[in-house]
mmCIF file of C-alpha atoms in Angstrom:
data_model
loop_
_atom_site.group_PDB
_atom_site.id
_atom_site.type_symbol
_atom_site.label_atom_id
_atom_site.label_comp_id
_atom_site.label_asym_id
_atom_site.label_seq_id
_atom_site.Cartn_x
_atom_site.Cartn_y
_atom_site.Cartn_z
ATOM 1 C CA UNK A 13 0.000 0.000 0.000
ATOM 2 C CA UNK A 14 1.326 3.447 -0.870
ATOM 3 C CA UNK A 15 1.952 5.733 2.062
ATOM 4 C CA UNK A 16 1.781 9.507 2.173
ATOM 5 C CA UNK A 17 5.180 11.167 2.574
ATOM 6 C CA UNK A 18 5.899 12.058 6.169
ATOM 7 C CA UNK A 19 4.968 15.718 6.758
ATOM 8 C CA UNK A 20 7.479 18.100 8.174
ATOM 9 C CA UNK A 21 7.391 18.479 11.927
ATOM 10 C CA UNK A 22 6.317 21.756 13.520
ATOM 11 C CA UNK A 23 7.253 22.540 17.130
ATOM 12 C CA UNK A 24 4.389 21.893 19.548
ATOM 13 C CA UNK A 25 4.487 25.459 20.845
ATOM 14 C CA UNK A 26 4.539 27.065 17.410
ATOM 15 C CA UNK A 27 1.890 29.731 16.923
ATOM 16 C CA UNK A 28 1.561 28.490 13.350
ATOM 17 C CA UNK A 29 0.137 25.253 14.679
ATOM 18 C CA UNK A 30 -2.614 26.927 16.674
ATOM 19 C CA UNK A 31 -5.421 26.764 14.098
ATOM 20 C CA UNK A 32 -6.484 24.598 11.156
ATOM 21 C CA UNK A 33 -5.661 27.497 8.843
ATOM 22 C CA UNK A 34 -1.978 26.831 9.618
ATOM 23 C CA UNK A 35 -2.103 23.960 7.093
ATOM 24 C CA UNK A 36 -3.601 25.290 3.820
ATOM 25 C CA UNK A 37 -3.084 21.842 2.231
ATOM 26 C CA UNK A 38 -6.070 20.685 4.290
ATOM 27 C CA UNK A 39 -8.246 22.307 1.631
ATOM 28 C CA UNK A 40 -7.552 19.232 -0.514
ATOM 29 C CA UNK A 41 -8.501 16.755 2.211
ATOM 30 C CA UNK A 42 -10.929 14.119 0.911
ATOM 31 C CA UNK A 43 -12.229 13.678 4.463
ATOM 32 C CA UNK A 44 -13.085 17.367 4.893
ATOM 33 C CA UNK A 45 -14.548 17.578 1.392
ATOM 34 C CA UNK A 46 -16.852 14.640 2.114
ATOM 35 C CA UNK A 47 -17.846 16.118 5.458
ATOM 36 C CA UNK A 48 -18.824 19.331 3.665
ATOM 37 C CA UNK A 49 -20.709 17.487 0.923
ATOM 38 C CA UNK A 50 -18.203 18.377 -1.788
ATOM 39 C CA UNK A 51 -16.910 16.202 -4.629
ATOM 40 C CA UNK A 52 -14.093 13.912 -3.515
ATOM 41 C CA UNK A 53 -11.175 12.294 -5.379
ATOM 42 C CA UNK A 54 -11.839 9.063 -3.494
ATOM 43 C CA UNK A 55 -14.023 7.890 -0.646
ATOM 44 C CA UNK A 56 -12.175 8.958 2.517
ATOM 45 C CA UNK A 57 -11.624 6.379 5.236
ATOM 46 C CA UNK A 58 -10.625 6.310 8.879
ATOM 47 C CA UNK A 59 -11.488 3.910 11.689
ATOM 48 C CA UNK A 60 -13.009 4.475 15.080
ATOM 49 C CA UNK A 61 -10.597 3.230 17.731
ATOM 50 C CA UNK A 62 -8.138 3.007 14.845
ATOM 51 C CA UNK A 63 -5.076 2.713 17.081
ATOM 52 C CA UNK A 64 -6.977 0.841 19.752
ATOM 53 C CA UNK A 65 -5.566 -2.404 21.044
ATOM 54 C CA UNK A 66 -4.965 -4.009 17.647
ATOM 55 C CA UNK A 67 -1.616 -2.388 16.798
ATOM 56 C CA UNK A 68 1.538 -3.973 18.252
ATOM 57 C CA UNK A 69 3.220 -0.567 18.364
ATOM 58 C CA UNK A 70 0.304 0.715 20.449
ATOM 59 C CA UNK A 71 0.621 -2.163 22.895
ATOM 60 C CA UNK A 72 4.340 -1.484 23.254
ATOM 61 C CA UNK A 73 4.011 2.201 24.125
ATOM 62 C CA UNK A 74 1.038 1.568 26.439
ATOM 63 C CA UNK A 75 2.743 -1.227 28.378
ATOM 64 C CA UNK A 76 2.576 -0.425 32.083
ATOM 65 C CA UNK A 77 0.824 2.925 31.456
ATOM 66 C CA UNK A 78 -2.787 3.405 32.600
ATOM 67 C CA UNK A 79 -5.374 4.651 30.120
ATOM 68 C CA UNK A 80 -6.003 8.010 31.760
ATOM 69 C CA UNK A 81 -2.298 8.492 32.409
ATOM 70 C CA UNK A 82 -1.569 7.904 28.734
ATOM 71 C CA UNK A 83 -4.311 10.372 27.723
ATOM 72 C CA UNK A 84 -2.672 13.102 29.797
ATOM 73 C CA UNK A 85 0.841 12.605 28.376
ATOM 74 C CA UNK A 86 1.102 14.863 25.283
ATOM 75 C CA UNK A 87 4.039 12.997 23.753
ATOM 76 C CA UNK A 88 2.257 9.667 24.153
ATOM 77 C CA UNK A 89 -0.994 11.079 22.749
ATOM 78 C CA UNK A 90 0.852 12.357 19.680
ATOM 79 C CA UNK A 91 2.589 9.026 19.145
ATOM 80 C CA UNK A 92 -0.557 6.910 19.531
ATOM 81 C CA UNK A 93 -2.656 9.202 17.327
ATOM 82 C CA UNK A 94 -0.036 9.062 14.572
ATOM 83 C CA UNK A 95 0.448 5.282 14.603
ATOM 84 C CA UNK A 96 -2.494 4.331 12.350
ATOM 85 C CA UNK A 97 -1.784 7.266 10.036
ATOM 86 C CA UNK A 98 1.738 5.975 9.529
ATOM 87 C CA UNK A 99 0.634 2.367 9.133
ATOM 88 C CA UNK A 100 -2.489 2.761 7.007
ATOM 89 C CA UNK A 101 -2.350 6.196 5.390
ATOM 90 C CA UNK A 102 -5.931 6.892 6.496
ATOM 91 C CA UNK A 103 -7.599 10.144 5.466
ATOM 92 C CA UNK A 104 -8.031 11.492 9.001
ATOM 93 C CA UNK A 105 -6.560 11.010 12.453
ATOM 94 C CA UNK A 106 -8.765 10.670 15.517
ATOM 95 C CA UNK A 107 -7.389 12.300 18.650
ATOM 96 C CA UNK A 108 -6.376 9.657 21.183
ATOM 97 C CA UNK A 109 -8.246 10.214 24.428
ATOM 98 C CA UNK A 110 -11.244 8.904 26.372
ATOM 99 C CA UNK A 111 -14.744 10.312 26.770
ATOM 100 C CA UNK A 112 -14.414 10.527 30.567
ATOM 101 C CA UNK A 113 -11.110 12.412 30.500
ATOM 102 C CA UNK A 114 -12.750 15.857 30.815
ATOM 103 C CA UNK A 115 -14.500 14.664 33.987
ATOM 104 C CA UNK A 116 -11.200 13.505 35.428
ATOM 105 C CA UNK A 117 -9.667 16.845 34.484
ATOM 106 C CA UNK A 118 -12.276 18.816 36.458
ATOM 107 C CA UNK A 119 -11.800 16.674 39.542
ATOM 108 C CA UNK A 120 -14.333 13.837 39.327
ATOM 109 C CA UNK A 121 -12.947 10.820 41.200
ATOM 110 C CA UNK A 122 -12.900 8.130 38.515
ATOM 111 C CA UNK A 123 -10.620 5.607 36.914
ATOM 112 C CA UNK A 124 -10.659 3.373 33.860
ATOM 113 C CA UNK A 125 -10.421 -0.172 35.156
ATOM 114 C CA UNK A 126 -8.955 -2.703 32.692
ATOM 115 C CA UNK A 127 -11.594 -5.123 31.527
ATOM 116 C CA UNK A 128 -14.377 -3.017 33.062
ATOM 117 C CA UNK A 129 -14.237 0.550 31.783
ATOM 118 C CA UNK A 130 -14.804 3.884 33.537
ATOM 119 C CA UNK A 131 -15.661 3.525 37.223
ATOM 120 C CA UNK A 132 -16.849 6.541 39.248
ATOM 121 C CA UNK A 133 -16.081 6.487 42.970
ATOM 122 C CA UNK A 134 -19.080 8.602 43.996
ATOM 123 C CA UNK A 135 -21.931 8.323 41.479
ATOM 124 C CA UNK A 136 -24.151 11.339 40.910
ATOM 125 C CA UNK A 137 -27.488 11.044 42.688
ATOM 126 C CA UNK A 138 -28.528 14.525 43.838
ATOM 127 C CA UNK A 139 -28.496 18.165 42.792
ATOM 128 C CA UNK A 140 -25.641 18.722 45.238
ATOM 129 C CA UNK A 141 -23.642 16.060 43.410
ATOM 130 C CA UNK A 142 -24.199 17.897 40.134
ATOM 131 C CA UNK A 143 -23.265 21.250 41.632
ATOM 132 C CA UNK A 144 -20.020 19.771 42.939
ATOM 133 C CA UNK A 145 -18.797 19.172 39.366
ATOM 134 C CA UNK A 146 -16.676 22.047 38.092
ATOM 135 C CA UNK A 147 -17.009 23.606 34.659
ATOM 136 C CA UNK A 148 -14.100 22.886 32.322
ATOM 137 C CA UNK A 149 -11.677 25.603 31.254
ATOM 138 C CA UNK A 150 -8.540 25.376 29.090
ATOM 139 C CA UNK A 151 -6.503 25.551 32.290
ATOM 140 C CA UNK A 152 -7.840 22.110 33.245
ATOM 141 C CA UNK A 153 -6.446 20.478 30.088
ATOM 142 C CA UNK A 154 -3.174 22.138 29.023
ATOM 143 C CA UNK A 155 -1.915 18.719 27.922
ATOM 144 C CA UNK A 156 -4.733 18.568 25.355
ATOM 145 C CA UNK A 157 -3.721 21.865 23.789
ATOM 146 C CA UNK A 158 -0.087 20.773 23.697
ATOM 147 C CA UNK A 159 -0.916 17.403 22.145
ATOM 148 C CA UNK A 160 -3.208 18.838 19.469
ATOM 149 C CA UNK A 161 -0.686 21.483 18.461
ATOM 150 C CA UNK A 162 2.009 18.853 18.211
ATOM 151 C CA UNK A 163 -0.243 16.643 16.124
ATOM 152 C CA UNK A 164 -1.251 19.390 13.697
ATOM 153 C CA UNK A 165 2.422 19.990 12.994
ATOM 154 C CA UNK A 166 3.110 16.317 12.425
ATOM 155 C CA UNK A 167 -0.018 15.510 10.395
ATOM 156 C CA UNK A 168 0.385 18.160 7.720
ATOM 157 C CA UNK A 169 -2.251 17.413 5.059
ATOM 158 C CA UNK A 170 -4.072 14.841 7.218
ATOM 159 C CA UNK A 171 -6.865 16.444 9.264
ATOM 160 C CA UNK A 172 -7.251 15.761 12.966
ATOM 161 C CA UNK A 173 -10.680 14.878 14.375
ATOM 162 C CA UNK A 174 -11.304 16.112 17.899
ATOM 163 C CA UNK A 175 -13.941 14.364 19.950
ATOM 164 C CA UNK A 176 -16.042 14.358 23.073
ATOM 165 C CA UNK A 177 -18.526 12.060 24.727
ATOM 166 C CA UNK A 178 -22.145 13.070 24.232
ATOM 167 C CA UNK A 179 -24.099 14.169 27.316
ATOM 168 C CA UNK A 180 -26.286 11.062 27.640
ATOM 169 C CA UNK A 181 -23.416 8.582 27.509
ATOM 170 C CA UNK A 182 -21.253 10.563 29.923
ATOM 171 C CA UNK A 183 -24.220 11.081 32.259
ATOM 172 C CA UNK A 184 -24.848 7.340 32.256
ATOM 173 C CA UNK A 185 -21.331 6.650 33.517
ATOM 174 C CA UNK A 186 -21.717 9.293 36.206
ATOM 175 C CA UNK A 187 -25.105 8.091 37.418
ATOM 176 C CA UNK A 188 -24.519 4.349 37.146
ATOM 177 C CA UNK A 189 -20.997 4.573 38.553
ATOM 178 C CA UNK A 190 -19.688 2.550 35.607
ATOM 179 C CA UNK A 191 -20.795 0.716 32.464
ATOM 180 C CA UNK A 192 -24.390 -0.506 32.382
ATOM 181 C CA UNK A 193 -26.513 -2.567 29.999
ATOM 182 C CA UNK A 194 -29.894 -1.448 31.294
ATOM 183 C CA UNK A 195 -29.108 2.178 32.305
ATOM 184 C CA UNK A 196 -31.759 1.737 34.997
ATOM 185 C CA UNK A 197 -30.435 4.351 37.429
ATOM 186 C CA UNK A 198 -29.885 6.758 34.563
ATOM 187 C CA UNK A 199 -33.440 6.446 33.338
ATOM 188 C CA UNK A 200 -34.763 6.570 36.891
ATOM 189 C CA UNK A 201 -33.174 9.998 37.281
ATOM 190 C CA UNK A 202 -34.301 11.111 33.826
ATOM 191 C CA UNK A 203 -37.932 10.197 34.540
ATOM 192 C CA UNK A 204 -38.113 10.609 38.318
ATOM 193 C CA UNK A 205 -35.885 13.614 39.008
ATOM 194 C CA UNK A 206 -36.029 15.669 35.817
ATOM 195 C CA UNK A 207 -34.649 18.772 37.507
ATOM 196 C CA UNK A 208 -31.499 16.924 38.599
ATOM 197 C CA UNK A 209 -31.252 15.272 35.184
ATOM 198 C CA UNK A 210 -31.530 18.572 33.347
ATOM 199 C CA UNK A 211 -28.902 20.168 35.564
ATOM 200 C CA UNK A 212 -26.548 17.222 35.040
ATOM 201 C CA UNK A 213 -27.017 17.266 31.284
ATOM 202 C CA UNK A 214 -26.447 21.005 31.141
ATOM 203 C CA UNK A 215 -23.271 20.570 33.170
ATOM 204 C CA UNK A 216 -21.965 17.810 30.907
ATOM 205 C CA UNK A 217 -22.919 19.597 27.695
ATOM 206 C CA UNK A 218 -21.014 22.655 28.893
ATOM 207 C CA UNK A 219 -17.961 20.524 29.644
ATOM 208 C CA UNK A 220 -18.171 18.766 26.274
ATOM 209 C CA UNK A 221 -18.530 22.034 24.371
ATOM 210 C CA UNK A 222 -15.551 23.537 26.200
ATOM 211 C CA UNK A 223 -13.487 20.407 25.591
ATOM 212 C CA UNK A 224 -14.201 20.497 21.854
ATOM 213 C CA UNK A 225 -13.378 24.191 21.735
ATOM 214 C CA UNK A 226 -9.960 23.532 23.275
ATOM 215 C CA UNK A 227 -9.240 20.930 20.595
ATOM 216 C CA UNK A 228 -10.447 23.047 17.672
ATOM 217 C CA UNK A 229 -8.686 26.197 18.837
ATOM 218 C CA UNK A 230 -5.476 24.163 19.075
ATOM 219 C CA UNK A 231 -5.917 22.933 15.502
ATOM 220 C CA UNK A 232 -8.436 20.085 15.158
ATOM 221 C CA UNK A 233 -10.187 20.286 11.764
ATOM 222 C CA UNK A 234 -13.400 18.422 12.621
ATOM 223 C CA UNK A 235 -15.134 16.983 15.675
ATOM 224 C CA UNK A 236 -17.083 13.843 16.496
ATOM 225 C CA UNK A 237 -19.612 13.561 19.297
ATOM 226 C CA UNK A 238 -19.826 9.950 20.543
ATOM 227 C CA UNK A 239 -23.136 8.842 22.061
ATOM 228 C CA UNK A 240 -22.340 5.187 22.707
ATOM 229 C CA UNK A 241 -25.441 4.442 24.798
ATOM 230 C CA UNK A 242 -28.107 6.581 23.091
ATOM 231 C CA UNK A 243 -29.549 3.477 21.459
ATOM 232 C CA UNK A 244 -31.074 2.592 24.843
ATOM 233 C CA UNK A 245 -33.635 5.380 24.372
ATOM 234 C CA UNK A 246 -36.947 5.696 22.555
ATOM 235 C CA UNK A 247 -37.204 8.528 20.025
ATOM 236 C CA UNK A 248 -39.637 10.409 22.285
ATOM 237 C CA UNK A 249 -37.359 10.174 25.310
ATOM 238 C CA UNK A 250 -34.318 11.123 23.245
ATOM 239 C CA UNK A 251 -36.085 14.158 21.820
ATOM 240 C CA UNK A 252 -37.284 15.409 25.205
ATOM 241 C CA UNK A 253 -34.476 14.518 27.593
ATOM 242 C CA UNK A 254 -31.297 14.245 25.518
ATOM 243 C CA UNK A 255 -31.472 15.962 22.146
ATOM 244 C CA UNK A 256 -31.535 19.559 23.498
ATOM 245 C CA UNK A 257 -28.245 18.941 25.288
ATOM 246 C CA UNK A 258 -26.503 17.279 22.351
ATOM 247 C CA UNK A 259 -27.793 20.164 20.233
ATOM 248 C CA UNK A 260 -26.114 22.590 22.608
ATOM 249 C CA UNK A 261 -22.760 20.853 22.179
ATOM 250 C CA UNK A 262 -23.031 20.604 18.404
ATOM 251 C CA UNK A 263 -24.181 24.222 18.090
ATOM 252 C CA UNK A 264 -21.144 25.380 20.048
ATOM 253 C CA UNK A 265 -18.887 23.316 17.766
ATOM 254 C CA UNK A 266 -20.657 24.759 14.741
ATOM 255 C CA UNK A 267 -19.687 28.252 15.832
ATOM 256 C CA UNK A 268 -16.055 27.178 15.435
ATOM 257 C CA UNK A 269 -16.560 26.502 11.725
ATOM 258 C CA UNK A 270 -15.575 22.825 11.640
ATOM 259 C CA UNK A 271 -17.585 19.821 10.378
ATOM 260 C CA UNK A 272 -19.476 17.927 13.084
ATOM 261 C CA UNK A 273 -19.984 14.156 13.116
ATOM 262 C CA UNK A 274 -22.556 12.612 15.466
ATOM 263 C CA UNK A 275 -22.287 8.886 16.125
ATOM 264 C CA UNK A 276 -24.216 6.449 18.287
ATOM 265 C CA UNK A 277 -24.493 2.684 18.625
ATOM 266 C CA UNK A 278 -27.790 0.917 17.982
ATOM 267 C CA UNK A 279 -29.421 4.177 16.949
ATOM 268 C CA UNK A 280 -31.413 3.129 13.876
ATOM 269 C CA UNK A 281 -34.524 4.641 15.478
ATOM 270 C CA UNK A 282 -32.722 7.912 16.256
ATOM 271 C CA UNK A 283 -30.808 8.717 13.072
ATOM 272 C CA UNK A 284 -33.156 11.480 11.976
ATOM 273 C CA UNK A 285 -33.037 13.117 15.404
ATOM 274 C CA UNK A 286 -29.263 12.807 15.674
ATOM 275 C CA UNK A 287 -29.006 14.663 12.400
ATOM 276 C CA UNK A 288 -31.482 17.311 13.512
ATOM 277 C CA UNK A 289 -29.420 17.825 16.666
ATOM 278 C CA UNK A 290 -26.886 19.670 14.527
ATOM 279 C CA UNK A 291 -24.707 17.144 12.737
ATOM 280 C CA UNK A 292 -23.126 17.708 9.353
ATOM 281 C CA UNK A 293 -22.413 13.976 9.167
ATOM 282 C CA UNK A 294 -24.310 11.199 10.952
ATOM 283 C CA UNK A 295 -22.397 8.074 11.879
ATOM 284 C CA UNK A 296 -24.310 4.857 11.176
ATOM 285 C CA UNK A 297 -23.481 1.606 12.925
ATOM 286 C CA UNK A 298 -23.315 -1.681 11.023
ATOM 287 C CA UNK A 299 -26.857 -2.765 11.891
ATOM 288 C CA UNK A 300 -28.519 -0.238 9.576
ATOM 289 C CA UNK A 301 -27.816 -0.392 5.816
ATOM 290 C CA UNK A 302 -26.740 2.965 4.444
ATOM 291 C CA UNK A 303 -29.476 2.863 1.823
ATOM 292 C CA UNK A 304 -31.970 2.865 4.700
ATOM 293 C CA UNK A 305 -30.076 5.433 6.794
ATOM 294 C CA UNK A 306 -29.487 8.047 4.099
ATOM 295 C CA UNK A 307 -33.151 9.059 3.651
ATOM 296 C CA UNK A 308 -33.460 9.330 7.426
ATOM 297 C CA UNK A 309 -30.562 11.747 7.941
ATOM 298 C CA UNK A 310 -31.725 14.127 5.218
ATOM 299 C CA UNK A 311 -29.364 16.510 3.461
ATOM 300 C CA UNK A 312 -26.361 15.447 5.495
ATOM 301 C CA UNK A 313 -23.356 13.245 5.051
ATOM 302 C CA UNK A 314 -23.109 9.741 6.461
ATOM 303 C CA UNK A 315 -20.217 7.871 8.001
ATOM 304 C CA UNK A 316 -19.761 4.109 8.138
ATOM 305 C CA UNK A 317 -20.575 1.370 8.213
ATOM 306 C CA UNK A 318 -18.862 -1.975 7.480
ATOM 307 C CA UNK A 319 -19.480 -4.632 10.129
ATOM 308 C CA UNK A 320 -16.264 -4.663 12.229
ATOM 309 C CA UNK A 321 -16.213 -8.466 12.133
ATOM 310 C CA UNK A 322 -15.858 -8.527 8.343
ATOM 311 C CA UNK A 323 -12.149 -7.789 8.697
ATOM 312 C CA UNK A 324 -11.880 -11.381 9.969
ATOM 313 C CA UNK A 325 -13.399 -12.720 6.725
ATOM 314 C CA UNK A 326 -11.369 -13.585 3.616
ATOM 315 C CA UNK A 327 -10.100 -10.435 1.942
ATOM 316 C CA UNK A 328 -12.282 -10.840 -1.135
ATOM 317 C CA UNK A 329 -15.383 -11.177 1.039
ATOM 318 C CA UNK A 330 -14.411 -8.111 3.075
ATOM 319 C CA UNK A 331 -13.737 -5.955 0.024
ATOM 320 C CA UNK A 332 -16.918 -7.081 -1.720
ATOM 321 C CA UNK A 333 -18.936 -5.941 1.271
ATOM 322 C CA UNK A 334 -16.906 -2.729 1.474
ATOM 323 C CA UNK A 335 -17.780 -2.047 -2.166
ATOM 324 C CA UNK A 336 -21.465 -2.374 -1.300
ATOM 325 C CA UNK A 337 -21.034 0.196 1.472
ATOM 326 C CA UNK A 338 -19.211 2.592 -0.853
ATOM 327 C CA UNK A 339 -21.854 2.245 -3.554
ATOM 328 C CA UNK A 340 -24.668 2.836 -1.070
ATOM 329 C CA UNK A 341 -22.864 5.867 0.337
ATOM 330 C CA UNK A 342 -22.804 7.558 -3.070
ATOM 331 C CA UNK A 343 -26.469 8.474 -2.602
ATOM 332 C CA UNK A 344 -25.642 10.630 0.429
ATOM 333 C CA UNK A 345 -24.629 14.283 0.467
ATOM 334 C CA UNK A 346 -21.184 12.994 1.430
ATOM 335 C CA UNK A 347 -19.807 9.650 2.557
ATOM 336 C CA UNK A 348 -16.920 8.898 4.904
ATOM 337 C CA UNK A 349 -16.058 5.201 5.034
ATOM 338 C CA UNK A 350 -15.623 3.684 8.480
ATOM 339 C CA UNK A 351 -16.473 0.542 10.341
ATOM 340 C CA UNK A 352 -19.867 0.454 11.997
ATOM 341 C CA UNK A 353 -18.167 0.640 15.392
ATOM 342 C CA UNK A 354 -14.622 0.546 16.761
ATOM 343 C CA UNK A 355 -11.830 -1.733 15.601
ATOM 344 C CA UNK A 356 -11.970 -5.061 17.455
ATOM 345 C CA UNK A 357 -8.749 -5.601 19.481
ATOM 346 C CA UNK A 358 -7.867 -8.913 17.773
ATOM 347 C CA UNK A 359 -8.102 -7.382 14.280
ATOM 348 C CA UNK A 360 -5.171 -8.112 11.973
ATOM 349 C CA UNK A 361 -3.573 -4.726 11.167
ATOM 350 C CA UNK A 362 -2.575 -5.984 7.722
ATOM 351 C CA UNK A 363 -6.228 -6.653 6.911
ATOM 352 C CA UNK A 364 -7.129 -3.082 7.858
ATOM 353 C CA UNK A 365 -4.326 -1.904 5.583
ATOM 354 C CA UNK A 366 -5.854 -3.903 2.718
ATOM 355 C CA UNK A 367 -9.265 -2.432 3.483
ATOM 356 C CA UNK A 368 -7.892 1.114 3.530
ATOM 357 C CA UNK A 369 -6.143 0.627 0.201
ATOM 358 C CA UNK A 370 -9.285 -0.860 -1.341
ATOM 359 C CA UNK A 371 -11.505 2.017 -0.240
ATOM 360 C CA UNK A 372 -9.071 4.726 -1.318
ATOM 361 C CA UNK A 373 -8.494 3.123 -4.727
ATOM 362 C CA UNK A 374 -12.164 2.371 -5.431
ATOM 363 C CA UNK A 375 -13.123 3.973 -8.757
ATOM 364 C CA UNK A 376 -15.908 6.504 -8.151
ATOM 365 C CA UNK A 377 -16.133 7.444 -11.841
ATOM 366 C CA UNK A 378 -17.981 4.304 -12.860
#
């Protein structure tokens, strides 16, 4: 697979690296063109959790280093974010971090437990618990600014995607105290203590908006709002209790002039609302065919959505299914190829390289 030439490095503290405009070659980015609904030279591709736990070089640099610790080390963040760009030549880099990092930065007592996920020492139950959470300012996350500036210098013509966890998903971790399948405590607060719920969601949406602003002002060229657990909601409950808060985050990102991607898992019944919340591009998981999703999202781009397990199939089977995704995506305002969820840890990196090459070389003129 052909690789892009390595871009020249720019010092992390360089003022020239402080905004996306510092790299005029980004104007030719297939990823940004697709996100804006413009004609593209090829279907752009990147992968959620694209460094993840599938790259041996990632496992080496993470050895003995906790997840949150690694997310707060600018040099390590730069290295991990760049690894899949070097290996695959993908069309965009996703900033290496975790959706609960902003909470940790403002003082919430939490940790990411291996094999479990985020665990909160004192779950949120009352209005006083909500009021005890500080708002996020750039001073809370100087390591984020440093890492993004360093990355913009290293990436050159490859855009960087900043990201944040959406209010519902982050609230679920805070209320449940950790991962949950049923989200029972979360919904109990949403239905039974709507004043506390609204205050919590406003708090989280403010933190998410501030966190995205830090990334964009340091040089990120696009943002993605991850709502991993939104699929647990009915459309009516999403519209009333969640959508206004996601809208607030996406509106704030929109003021920064960058494309906004909104992604959730198991959200076939919410795709129209997730678009209406303020997305330029709606991420679609693998359960919903793009030909069904595109009419739902309206005049917006789509992102996705190859089943992540297809990378374990024979290459010809994988690429045949990828071709179907690409062809379906041509009906959208813009299409960014991705898996329908994150890269599975046991994925063969060479197979992802083959998939990347196939997508980027797929002839869109036919």
